[in-house]
Short mmCIF file of C-alpha atoms in Angstrom, two decimals:
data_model
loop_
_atom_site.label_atom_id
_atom_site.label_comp_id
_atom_site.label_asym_id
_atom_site.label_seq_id
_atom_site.Cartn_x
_atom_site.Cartn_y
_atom_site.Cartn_z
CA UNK A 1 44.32 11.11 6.05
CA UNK A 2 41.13 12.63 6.77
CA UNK A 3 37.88 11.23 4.25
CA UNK A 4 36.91 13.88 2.38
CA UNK A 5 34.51 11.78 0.21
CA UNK A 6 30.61 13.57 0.60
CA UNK A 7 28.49 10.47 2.33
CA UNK A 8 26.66 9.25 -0.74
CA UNK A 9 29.93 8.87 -2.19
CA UNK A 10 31.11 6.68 0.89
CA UNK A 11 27.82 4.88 0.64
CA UNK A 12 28.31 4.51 -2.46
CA UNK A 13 31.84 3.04 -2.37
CA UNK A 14 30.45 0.40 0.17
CA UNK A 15 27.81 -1.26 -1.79
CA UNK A 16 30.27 -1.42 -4.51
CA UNK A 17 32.73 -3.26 -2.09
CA UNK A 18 29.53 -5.40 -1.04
CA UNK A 19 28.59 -6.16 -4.21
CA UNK A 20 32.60 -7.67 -4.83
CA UNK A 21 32.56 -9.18 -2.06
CA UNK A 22 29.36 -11.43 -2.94
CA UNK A 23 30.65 -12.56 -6.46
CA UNK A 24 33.10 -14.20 -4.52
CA UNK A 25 32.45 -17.69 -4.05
CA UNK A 26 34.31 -18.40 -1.43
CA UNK A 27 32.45 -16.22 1.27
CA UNK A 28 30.32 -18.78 2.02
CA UNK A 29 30.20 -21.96 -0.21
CA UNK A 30 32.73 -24.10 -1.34
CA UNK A 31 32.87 -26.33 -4.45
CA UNK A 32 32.17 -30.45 -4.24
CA UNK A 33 31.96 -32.94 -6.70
CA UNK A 34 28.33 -32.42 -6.88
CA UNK A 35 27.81 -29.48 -7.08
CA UNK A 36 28.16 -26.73 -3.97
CA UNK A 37 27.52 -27.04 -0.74
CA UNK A 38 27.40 -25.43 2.43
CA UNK A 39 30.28 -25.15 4.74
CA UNK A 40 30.63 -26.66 8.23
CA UNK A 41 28.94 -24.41 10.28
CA UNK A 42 29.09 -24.12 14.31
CA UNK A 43 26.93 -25.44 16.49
CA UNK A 44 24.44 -23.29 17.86
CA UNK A 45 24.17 -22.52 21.13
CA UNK A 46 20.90 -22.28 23.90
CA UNK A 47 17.47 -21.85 22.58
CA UNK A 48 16.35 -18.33 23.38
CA UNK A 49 12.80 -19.56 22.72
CA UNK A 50 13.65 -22.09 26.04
CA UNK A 51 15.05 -19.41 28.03
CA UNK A 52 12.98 -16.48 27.79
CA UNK A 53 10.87 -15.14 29.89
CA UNK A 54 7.61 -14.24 28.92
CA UNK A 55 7.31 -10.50 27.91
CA UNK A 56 4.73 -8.40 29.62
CA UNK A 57 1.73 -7.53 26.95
CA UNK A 58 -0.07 -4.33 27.86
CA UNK A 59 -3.18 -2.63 25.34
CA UNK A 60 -4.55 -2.41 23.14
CA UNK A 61 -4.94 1.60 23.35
CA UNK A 62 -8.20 2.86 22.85
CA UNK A 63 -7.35 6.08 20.85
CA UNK A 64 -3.44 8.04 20.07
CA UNK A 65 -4.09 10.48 22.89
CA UNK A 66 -4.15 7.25 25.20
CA UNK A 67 -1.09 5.89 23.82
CA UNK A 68 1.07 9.08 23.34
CA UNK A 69 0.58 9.75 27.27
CA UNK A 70 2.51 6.52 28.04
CA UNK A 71 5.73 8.26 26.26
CA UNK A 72 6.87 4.87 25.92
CA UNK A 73 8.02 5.77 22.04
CA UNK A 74 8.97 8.89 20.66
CA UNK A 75 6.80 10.39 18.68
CA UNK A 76 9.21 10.83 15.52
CA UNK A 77 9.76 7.16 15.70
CA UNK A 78 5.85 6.92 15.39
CA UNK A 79 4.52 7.79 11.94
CA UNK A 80 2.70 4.43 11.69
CA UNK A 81 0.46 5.80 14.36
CA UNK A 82 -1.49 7.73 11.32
CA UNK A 83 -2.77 3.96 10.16
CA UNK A 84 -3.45 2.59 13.60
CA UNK A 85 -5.90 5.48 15.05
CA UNK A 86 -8.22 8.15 13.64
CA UNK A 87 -9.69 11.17 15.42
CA UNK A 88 -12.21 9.06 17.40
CA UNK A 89 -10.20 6.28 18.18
CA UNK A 90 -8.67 3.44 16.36
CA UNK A 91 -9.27 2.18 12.94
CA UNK A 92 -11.07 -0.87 12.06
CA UNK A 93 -8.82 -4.19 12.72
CA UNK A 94 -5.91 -1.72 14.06
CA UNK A 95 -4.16 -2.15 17.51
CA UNK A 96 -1.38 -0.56 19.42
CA UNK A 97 0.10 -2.63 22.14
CA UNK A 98 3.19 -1.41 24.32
CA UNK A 99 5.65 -4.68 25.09
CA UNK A 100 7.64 -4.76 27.60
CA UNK A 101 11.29 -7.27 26.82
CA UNK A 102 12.43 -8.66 29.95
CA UNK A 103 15.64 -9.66 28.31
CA UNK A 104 16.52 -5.85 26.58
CA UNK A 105 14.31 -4.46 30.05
CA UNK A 106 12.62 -2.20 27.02
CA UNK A 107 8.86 -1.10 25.86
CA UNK A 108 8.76 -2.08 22.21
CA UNK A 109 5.52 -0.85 20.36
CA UNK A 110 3.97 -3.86 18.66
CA UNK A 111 1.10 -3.13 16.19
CA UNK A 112 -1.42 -6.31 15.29
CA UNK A 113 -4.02 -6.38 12.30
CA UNK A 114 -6.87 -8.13 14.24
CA UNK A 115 -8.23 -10.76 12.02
CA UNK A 116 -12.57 -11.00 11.90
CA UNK A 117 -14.73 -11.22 14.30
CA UNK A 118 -16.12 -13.84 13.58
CA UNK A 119 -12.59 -16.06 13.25
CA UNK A 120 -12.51 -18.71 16.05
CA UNK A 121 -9.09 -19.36 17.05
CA UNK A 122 -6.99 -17.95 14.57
CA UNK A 123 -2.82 -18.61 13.46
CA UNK A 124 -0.82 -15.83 13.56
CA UNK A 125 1.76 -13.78 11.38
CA UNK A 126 4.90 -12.40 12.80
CA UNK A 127 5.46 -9.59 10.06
CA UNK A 128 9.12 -7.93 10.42
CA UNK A 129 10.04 -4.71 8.45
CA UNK A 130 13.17 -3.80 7.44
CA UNK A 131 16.27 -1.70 7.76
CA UNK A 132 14.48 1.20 9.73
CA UNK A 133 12.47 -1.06 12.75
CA UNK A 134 9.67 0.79 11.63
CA UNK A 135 10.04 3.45 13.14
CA UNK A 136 10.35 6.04 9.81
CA UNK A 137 8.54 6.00 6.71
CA UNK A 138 9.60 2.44 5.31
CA UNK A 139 7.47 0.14 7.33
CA UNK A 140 4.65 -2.03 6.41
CA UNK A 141 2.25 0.13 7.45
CA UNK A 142 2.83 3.13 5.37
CA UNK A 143 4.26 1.30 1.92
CA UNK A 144 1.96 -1.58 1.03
CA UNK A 145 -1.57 -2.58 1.26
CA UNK A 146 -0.78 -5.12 4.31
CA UNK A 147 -3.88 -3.50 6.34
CA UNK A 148 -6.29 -4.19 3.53
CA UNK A 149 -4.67 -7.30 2.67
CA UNK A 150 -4.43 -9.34 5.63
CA UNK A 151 -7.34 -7.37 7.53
CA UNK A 152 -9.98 -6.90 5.16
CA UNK A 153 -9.83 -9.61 2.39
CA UNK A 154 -7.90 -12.34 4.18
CA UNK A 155 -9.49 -11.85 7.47
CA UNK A 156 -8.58 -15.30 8.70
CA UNK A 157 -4.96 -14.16 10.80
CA UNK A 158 -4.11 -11.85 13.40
CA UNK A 159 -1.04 -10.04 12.24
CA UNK A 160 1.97 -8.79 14.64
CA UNK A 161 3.98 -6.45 13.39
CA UNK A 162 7.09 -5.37 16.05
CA UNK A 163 7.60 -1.31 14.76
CA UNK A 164 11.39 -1.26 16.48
CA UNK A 165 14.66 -2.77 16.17
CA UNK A 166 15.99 -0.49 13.41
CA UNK A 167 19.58 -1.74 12.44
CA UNK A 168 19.64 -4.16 14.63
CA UNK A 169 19.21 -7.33 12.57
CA UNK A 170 16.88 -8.63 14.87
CA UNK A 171 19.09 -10.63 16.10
CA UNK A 172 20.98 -10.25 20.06
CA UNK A 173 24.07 -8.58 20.09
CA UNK A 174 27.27 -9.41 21.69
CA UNK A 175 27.53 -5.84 23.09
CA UNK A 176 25.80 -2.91 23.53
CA UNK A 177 25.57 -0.53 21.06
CA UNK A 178 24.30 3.32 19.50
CA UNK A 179 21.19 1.50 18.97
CA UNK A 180 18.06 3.05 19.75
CA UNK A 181 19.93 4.98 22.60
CA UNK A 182 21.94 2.69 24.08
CA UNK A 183 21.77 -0.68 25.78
CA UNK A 184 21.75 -4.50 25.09
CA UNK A 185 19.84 -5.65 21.63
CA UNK A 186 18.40 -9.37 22.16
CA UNK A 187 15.70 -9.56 19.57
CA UNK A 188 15.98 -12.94 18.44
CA UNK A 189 15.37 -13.59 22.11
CA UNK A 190 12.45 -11.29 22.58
CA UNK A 191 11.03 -12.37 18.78
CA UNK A 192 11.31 -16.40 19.23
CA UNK A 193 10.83 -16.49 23.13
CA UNK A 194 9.98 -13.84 25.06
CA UNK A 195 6.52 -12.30 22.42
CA UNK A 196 4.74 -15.53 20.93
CA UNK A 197 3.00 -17.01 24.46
CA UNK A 198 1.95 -13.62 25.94
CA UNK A 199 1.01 -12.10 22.72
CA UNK A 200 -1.11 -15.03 21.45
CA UNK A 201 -2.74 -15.42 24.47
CA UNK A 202 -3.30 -12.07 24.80
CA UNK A 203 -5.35 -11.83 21.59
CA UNK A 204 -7.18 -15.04 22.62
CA UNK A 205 -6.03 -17.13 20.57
CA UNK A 206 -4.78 -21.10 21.32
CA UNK A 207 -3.65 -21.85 18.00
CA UNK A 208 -0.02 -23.05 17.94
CA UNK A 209 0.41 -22.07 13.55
CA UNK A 210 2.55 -19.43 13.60
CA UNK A 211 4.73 -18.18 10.41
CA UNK A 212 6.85 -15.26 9.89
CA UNK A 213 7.63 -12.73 7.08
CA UNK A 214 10.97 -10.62 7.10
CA UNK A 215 12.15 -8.44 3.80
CA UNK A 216 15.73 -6.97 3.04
CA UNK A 217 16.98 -6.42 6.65
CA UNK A 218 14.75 -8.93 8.09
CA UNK A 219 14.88 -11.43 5.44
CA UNK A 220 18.01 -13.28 6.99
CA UNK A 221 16.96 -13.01 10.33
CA UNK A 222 13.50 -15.02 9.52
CA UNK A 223 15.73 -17.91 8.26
CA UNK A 224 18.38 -18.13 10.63
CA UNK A 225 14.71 -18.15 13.32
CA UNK A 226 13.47 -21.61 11.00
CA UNK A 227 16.95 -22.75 11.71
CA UNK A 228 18.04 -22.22 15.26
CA UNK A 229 14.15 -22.59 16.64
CA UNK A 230 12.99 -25.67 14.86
CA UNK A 231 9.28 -26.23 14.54
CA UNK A 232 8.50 -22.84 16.14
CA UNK A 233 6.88 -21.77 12.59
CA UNK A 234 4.77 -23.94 10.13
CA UNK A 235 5.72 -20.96 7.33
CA UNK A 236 8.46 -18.94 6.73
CA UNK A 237 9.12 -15.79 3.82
CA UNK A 238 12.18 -14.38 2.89
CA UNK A 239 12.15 -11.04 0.56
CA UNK A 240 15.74 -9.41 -0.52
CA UNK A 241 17.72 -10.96 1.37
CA UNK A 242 21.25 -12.36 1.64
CA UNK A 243 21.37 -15.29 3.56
CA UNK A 244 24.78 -15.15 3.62
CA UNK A 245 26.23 -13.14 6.22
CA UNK A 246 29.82 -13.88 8.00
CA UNK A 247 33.07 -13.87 6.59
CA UNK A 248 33.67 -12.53 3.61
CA UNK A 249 30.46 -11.86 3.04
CA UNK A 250 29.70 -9.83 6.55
CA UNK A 251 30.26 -6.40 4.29
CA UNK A 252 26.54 -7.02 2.96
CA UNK A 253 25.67 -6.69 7.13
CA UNK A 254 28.12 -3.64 6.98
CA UNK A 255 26.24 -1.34 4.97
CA UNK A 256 22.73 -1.63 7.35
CA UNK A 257 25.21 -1.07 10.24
CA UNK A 258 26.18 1.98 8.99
CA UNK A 259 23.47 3.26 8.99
CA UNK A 260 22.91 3.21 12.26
CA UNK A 261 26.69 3.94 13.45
CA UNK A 262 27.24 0.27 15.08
CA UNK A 263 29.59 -2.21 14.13
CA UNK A 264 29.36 -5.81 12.92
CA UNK A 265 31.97 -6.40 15.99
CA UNK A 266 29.40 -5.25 18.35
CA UNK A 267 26.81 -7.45 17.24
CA UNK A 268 28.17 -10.61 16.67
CA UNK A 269 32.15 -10.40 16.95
CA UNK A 270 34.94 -11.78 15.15
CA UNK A 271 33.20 -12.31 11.51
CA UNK A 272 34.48 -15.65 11.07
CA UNK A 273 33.17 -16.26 15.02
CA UNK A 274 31.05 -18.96 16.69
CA UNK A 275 28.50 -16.22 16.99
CA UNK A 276 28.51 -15.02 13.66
CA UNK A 277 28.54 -18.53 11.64
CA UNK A 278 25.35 -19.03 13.87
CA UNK A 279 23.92 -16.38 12.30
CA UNK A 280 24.94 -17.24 8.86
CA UNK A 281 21.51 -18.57 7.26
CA UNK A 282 23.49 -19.97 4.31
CA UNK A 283 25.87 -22.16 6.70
CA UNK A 284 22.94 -23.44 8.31
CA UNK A 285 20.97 -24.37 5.50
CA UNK A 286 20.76 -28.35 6.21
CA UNK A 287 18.78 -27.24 9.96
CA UNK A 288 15.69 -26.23 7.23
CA UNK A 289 15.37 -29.77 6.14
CA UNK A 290 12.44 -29.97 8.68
CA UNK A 291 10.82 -26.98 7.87
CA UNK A 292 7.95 -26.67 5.52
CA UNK A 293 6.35 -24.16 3.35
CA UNK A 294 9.27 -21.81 2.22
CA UNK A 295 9.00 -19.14 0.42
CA UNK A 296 12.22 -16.98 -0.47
CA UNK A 297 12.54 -14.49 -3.41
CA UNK A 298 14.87 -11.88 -4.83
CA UNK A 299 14.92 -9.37 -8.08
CA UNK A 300 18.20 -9.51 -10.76
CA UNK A 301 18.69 -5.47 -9.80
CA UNK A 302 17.61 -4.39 -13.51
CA UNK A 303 14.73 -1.60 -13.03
CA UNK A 304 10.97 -3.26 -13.39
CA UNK A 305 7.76 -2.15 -13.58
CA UNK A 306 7.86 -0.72 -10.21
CA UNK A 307 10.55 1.51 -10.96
CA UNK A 308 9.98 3.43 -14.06
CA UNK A 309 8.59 7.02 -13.84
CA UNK A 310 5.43 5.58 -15.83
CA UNK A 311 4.84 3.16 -13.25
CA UNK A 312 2.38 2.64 -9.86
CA UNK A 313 5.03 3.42 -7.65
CA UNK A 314 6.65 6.90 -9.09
CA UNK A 315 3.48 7.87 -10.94
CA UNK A 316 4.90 10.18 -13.17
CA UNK A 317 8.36 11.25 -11.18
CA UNK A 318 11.27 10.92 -13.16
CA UNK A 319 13.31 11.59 -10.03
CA UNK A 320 12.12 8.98 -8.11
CA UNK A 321 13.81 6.83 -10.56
CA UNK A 322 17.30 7.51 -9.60
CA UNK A 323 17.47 5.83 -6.02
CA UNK A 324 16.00 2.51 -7.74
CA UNK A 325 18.39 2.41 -10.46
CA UNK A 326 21.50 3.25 -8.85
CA UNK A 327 21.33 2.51 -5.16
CA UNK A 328 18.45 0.11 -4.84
CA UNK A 329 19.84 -1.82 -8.17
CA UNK A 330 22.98 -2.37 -6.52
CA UNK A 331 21.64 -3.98 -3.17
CA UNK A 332 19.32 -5.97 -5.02
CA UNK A 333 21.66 -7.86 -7.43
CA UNK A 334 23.72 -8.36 -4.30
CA UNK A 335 21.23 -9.94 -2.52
CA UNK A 336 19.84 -12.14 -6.11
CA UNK A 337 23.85 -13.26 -5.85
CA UNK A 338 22.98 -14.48 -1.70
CA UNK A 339 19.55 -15.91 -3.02
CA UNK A 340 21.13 -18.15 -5.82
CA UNK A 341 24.06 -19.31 -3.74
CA UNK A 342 21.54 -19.73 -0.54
CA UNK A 343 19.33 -22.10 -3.12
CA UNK A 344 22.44 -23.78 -4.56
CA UNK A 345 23.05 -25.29 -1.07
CA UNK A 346 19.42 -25.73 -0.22
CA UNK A 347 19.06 -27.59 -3.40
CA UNK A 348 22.39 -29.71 -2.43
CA UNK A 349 20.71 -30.12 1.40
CA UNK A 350 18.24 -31.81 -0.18
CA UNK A 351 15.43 -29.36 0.44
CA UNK A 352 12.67 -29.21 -2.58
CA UNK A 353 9.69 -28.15 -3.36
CA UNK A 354 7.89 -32.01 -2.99
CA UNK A 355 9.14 -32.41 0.64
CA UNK A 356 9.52 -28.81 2.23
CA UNK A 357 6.57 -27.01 -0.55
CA UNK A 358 9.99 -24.46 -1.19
CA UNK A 359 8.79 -21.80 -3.51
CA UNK A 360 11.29 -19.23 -5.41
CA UNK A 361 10.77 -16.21 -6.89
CA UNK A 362 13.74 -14.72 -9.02
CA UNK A 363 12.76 -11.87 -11.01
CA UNK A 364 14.39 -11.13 -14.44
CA UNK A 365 13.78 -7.39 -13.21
CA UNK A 366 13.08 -5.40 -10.13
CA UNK A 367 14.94 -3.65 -7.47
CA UNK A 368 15.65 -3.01 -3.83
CA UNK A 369 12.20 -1.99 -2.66
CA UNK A 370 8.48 -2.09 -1.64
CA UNK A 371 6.82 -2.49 -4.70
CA UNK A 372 8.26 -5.85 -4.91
CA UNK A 373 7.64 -6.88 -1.34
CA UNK A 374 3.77 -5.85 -1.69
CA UNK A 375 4.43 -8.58 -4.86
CA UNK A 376 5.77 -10.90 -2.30
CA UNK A 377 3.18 -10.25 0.27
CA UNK A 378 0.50 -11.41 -2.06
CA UNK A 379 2.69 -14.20 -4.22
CA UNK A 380 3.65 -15.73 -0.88
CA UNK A 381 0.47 -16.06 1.27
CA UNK A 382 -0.72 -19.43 -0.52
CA UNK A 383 2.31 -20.85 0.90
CA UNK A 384 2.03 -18.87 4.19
CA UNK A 385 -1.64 -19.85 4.36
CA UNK A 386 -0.85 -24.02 3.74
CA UNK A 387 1.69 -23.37 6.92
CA UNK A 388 -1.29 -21.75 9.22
CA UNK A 389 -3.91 -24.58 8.28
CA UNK A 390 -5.79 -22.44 6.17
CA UNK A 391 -6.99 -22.65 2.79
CA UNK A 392 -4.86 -22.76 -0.14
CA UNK A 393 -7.25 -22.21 -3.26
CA UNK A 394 -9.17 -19.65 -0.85
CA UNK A 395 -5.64 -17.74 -0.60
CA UNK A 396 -4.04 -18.22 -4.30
CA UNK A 397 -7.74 -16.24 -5.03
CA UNK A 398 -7.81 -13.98 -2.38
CA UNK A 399 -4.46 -12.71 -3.50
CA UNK A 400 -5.13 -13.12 -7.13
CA UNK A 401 -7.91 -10.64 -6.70
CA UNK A 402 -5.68 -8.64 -4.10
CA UNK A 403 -2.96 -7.89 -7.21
CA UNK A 404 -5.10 -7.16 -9.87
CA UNK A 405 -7.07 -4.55 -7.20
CA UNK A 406 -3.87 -3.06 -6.49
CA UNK A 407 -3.01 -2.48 -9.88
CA UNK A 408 -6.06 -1.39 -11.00
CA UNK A 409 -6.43 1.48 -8.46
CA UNK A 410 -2.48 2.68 -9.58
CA UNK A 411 -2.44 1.90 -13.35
CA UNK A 412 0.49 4.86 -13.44
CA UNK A 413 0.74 7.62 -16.12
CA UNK A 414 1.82 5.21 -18.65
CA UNK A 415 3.80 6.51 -21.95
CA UNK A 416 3.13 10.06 -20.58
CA UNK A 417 5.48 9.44 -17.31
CA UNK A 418 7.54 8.61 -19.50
CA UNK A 419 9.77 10.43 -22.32
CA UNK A 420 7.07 13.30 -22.88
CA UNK A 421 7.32 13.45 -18.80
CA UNK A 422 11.08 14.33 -19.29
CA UNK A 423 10.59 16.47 -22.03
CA UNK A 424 8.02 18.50 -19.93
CA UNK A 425 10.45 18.29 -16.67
CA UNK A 426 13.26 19.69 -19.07
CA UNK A 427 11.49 22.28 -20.67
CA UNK A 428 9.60 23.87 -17.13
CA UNK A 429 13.32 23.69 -15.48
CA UNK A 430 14.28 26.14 -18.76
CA UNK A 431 11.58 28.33 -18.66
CA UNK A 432 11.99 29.00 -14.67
CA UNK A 433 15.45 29.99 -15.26
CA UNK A 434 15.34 31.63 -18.70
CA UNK A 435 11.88 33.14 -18.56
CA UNK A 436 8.31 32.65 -20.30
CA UNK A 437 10.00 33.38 -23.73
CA UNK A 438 12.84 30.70 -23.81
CA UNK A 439 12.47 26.94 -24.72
CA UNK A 440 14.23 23.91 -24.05
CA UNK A 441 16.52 25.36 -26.92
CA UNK A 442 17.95 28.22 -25.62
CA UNK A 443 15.94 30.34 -28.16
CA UNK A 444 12.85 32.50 -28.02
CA UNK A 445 9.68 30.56 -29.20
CA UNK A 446 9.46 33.21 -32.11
CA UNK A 447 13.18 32.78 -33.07
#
């Protein structure tokens, strides 16, 4: 029969059937005597951090015009550009630098928050976005403060930020797929093996702390790195994500897929597959016992502060609060489900706060999107920073001061985004339709 359901509807039907799928608790865990605990999981196969070879850094570009000439990105897919240059050249702290994979034989933009001048050998941050690579509107760039943050007041890290890879999991794929026009996908092998060396070097830097920050998409992918490439990072964060993500539970991966018309098949097979129980974070849970400062977080799918018309986010748009409280309310309380059951093992694994400095964040409210994350971004670096030898009552103050910056500059509308907002919204709607004369009544004013 043909589907004659609009595509929100679809959408719609499939992160309901995601969010069945992870109250089940058999998708991933199973229940012991003390308590639950991860499955068996397969073994996992050859490094691609020992197999890579080195990727080919070229930049940075001294202005846009320089870049666009290469052509090496298409200029829809470039938005982020607007932070990176101005009309003279580039911004302070802001690089572009063109990357060539060996292993996907692919240019992939890469853009790196320089940190001071004055910083002599600094770590580095690997700092994945989400669903869209990067290459729209939802990217670090253009939805948080990172820039300021990490450039201006930390000023202590260079920053890499990869601005491709959108659906893809960042993770290498079985088979090719749609994906950004075609071809093989081997992120995890261009991300763990193939970028660290050349990059590092290439921004003159020798020091071997590295950590790495992925949110919703990218938020599994960071974990299953800690766990397949141990004692390649000294920090790892995890924002919205669900850990667990084969089995049952592969029609969480189903709905990013979707979105960018490729199949879980393609990437990583059967879903109860060698390939795919690799890529399960929550399967692989025990491989974190080495791994220190943690720091993994998730929202209970109830709208927050960030949500509500009244707040910094919407700033008075009472429209803007329909995605968050349907949509992104729905994919959050999925992934708090992942989040508890991925801490459940951890906790049975043996891995705590005393021996791996594991930090959670599970918020009584909040939703599926980057308000939270810029929370993240600042609520995590303390941990980040005790991974990349830095600091850590210079960074619990630096973002401190960071947070209450942010929200003094966007305080919101308050109580008049609000009800009254509505009200107003309501009556203007009545008045374009009825006329001058009419209010939200149906009546004349003088009636």
């Amino acid at each position: 029969m043909p589907d004659n359901t609009t595509p929100l509807k679809r959408r719609s039907l499939r992160i309901a059937a995601t969010a069945l799928a992870a109250t089940l608790p058999v998708w991933a865990v199973t229940a012991g005597p003390g308590g639950v605990v991860p499955t068996a999981a397969a073994q996992p196969g050859q490094e691609a951090s020992a197999s890579a070879e080195p990727a080919v850094v070229d930049g940075p570009f001294d202005s846009r015009e320089a870049a666009e000439k290469t052509n090496y990105v298409p200029a829809e897919e470039a938005a982020w550009r607007n932070h990176v240059y101005s009309d003279t050249g580039r911004l302070d702290k802001m690089e572009e630098y063109k990357v060539h994979s060996p292993s996907m034989n692919r240019d992939i933009p890469v853009v790196v928050i320089r940190a001071d001048n004055d910083v002599v050998n600094p770590p580095t941050l690997y700092l994945l976005n989400g669903a869209d690579g990067g290459t729209g509107l939802a990217n670090w760039l253009e939805q948080t403060t990172a820039a300021d943050f990490y450039g201006n007041r930390v000023g202590s890290v260079n920053v890499v930020i990869p601005m491709s890879g959108a659906f893809s999991y960042y993770t290498d794929w079985e088979q090719p797929s749609a994906l950004a026009g075609g071809g093989v996908q081997k992120w995890e092998t261009f991300l763990t093996g193939e970028l660290p060396g050349p990059m590092e070097k290439k921004l003159g830097t020798t020091n071997q702390h590295r950590a790495i920050v992925g949110m919703s998409m990218s938020a599994s992918s960071v974990l299953v790195y800690a766990e397949q490439h141990q004692n390649l990072y000294d920090a790892v964060a995890s924002y919205s994500g669900c850990p667990a993500t084969s089995g049952a539970a592969a029609s969480t991966v189903d709905v990013v897929l979707d979105r960018g018309n490729a199949t879980y098949e393609e990437m990583w097979g059967d879903r109860n597959g060698e390939t795919a129980r690799r890529n399960d974070a929550l399967l692989n849970v025990d491989k974190l016992s080495g791994q220190k400062n943690i720091y993994i977080s998730s929202s209970s799918g109830l709208m927050g502060e960030h949500d509500v018309p009244s707040g910094d986010r919407l700033r008075g748009n009472p429209v803007g609060s329909v995605t968050p409280a349907v949509e992104g309310g729905a994919i959050e309380a999925v992934s708090n489900v992942c989040t508890h059951a991925f801490k459940a093992a951890a906790d049975k694994a043996g891995i705590d706060s005393d021996r791996n400095n594991i930090n959670w964040n599970f918020r009584d409210t909040g939703t599926h999107q980057w308000g939270y994350w810029q929370d993240d971004m600042f609520l995590s670096w303390p941990t980040l920073a005790a991974g990349l030898g830095l600091d850590t009552g210079d960074a619990e103050e630096k973002a401190r001061q960071a947070a209450e910056d942010y929200l003094a500059a966007n305080p919101g509308v308050g109580a008049a985004g609000s009800v009254p907002l509505l009200i107003d919204t309501w009556n203007n709607a009545w008045e374009k339709t009825y006329g001058d004369g009419a209010d939200g009544n149906g009546e004349g004013a003088g009636a």
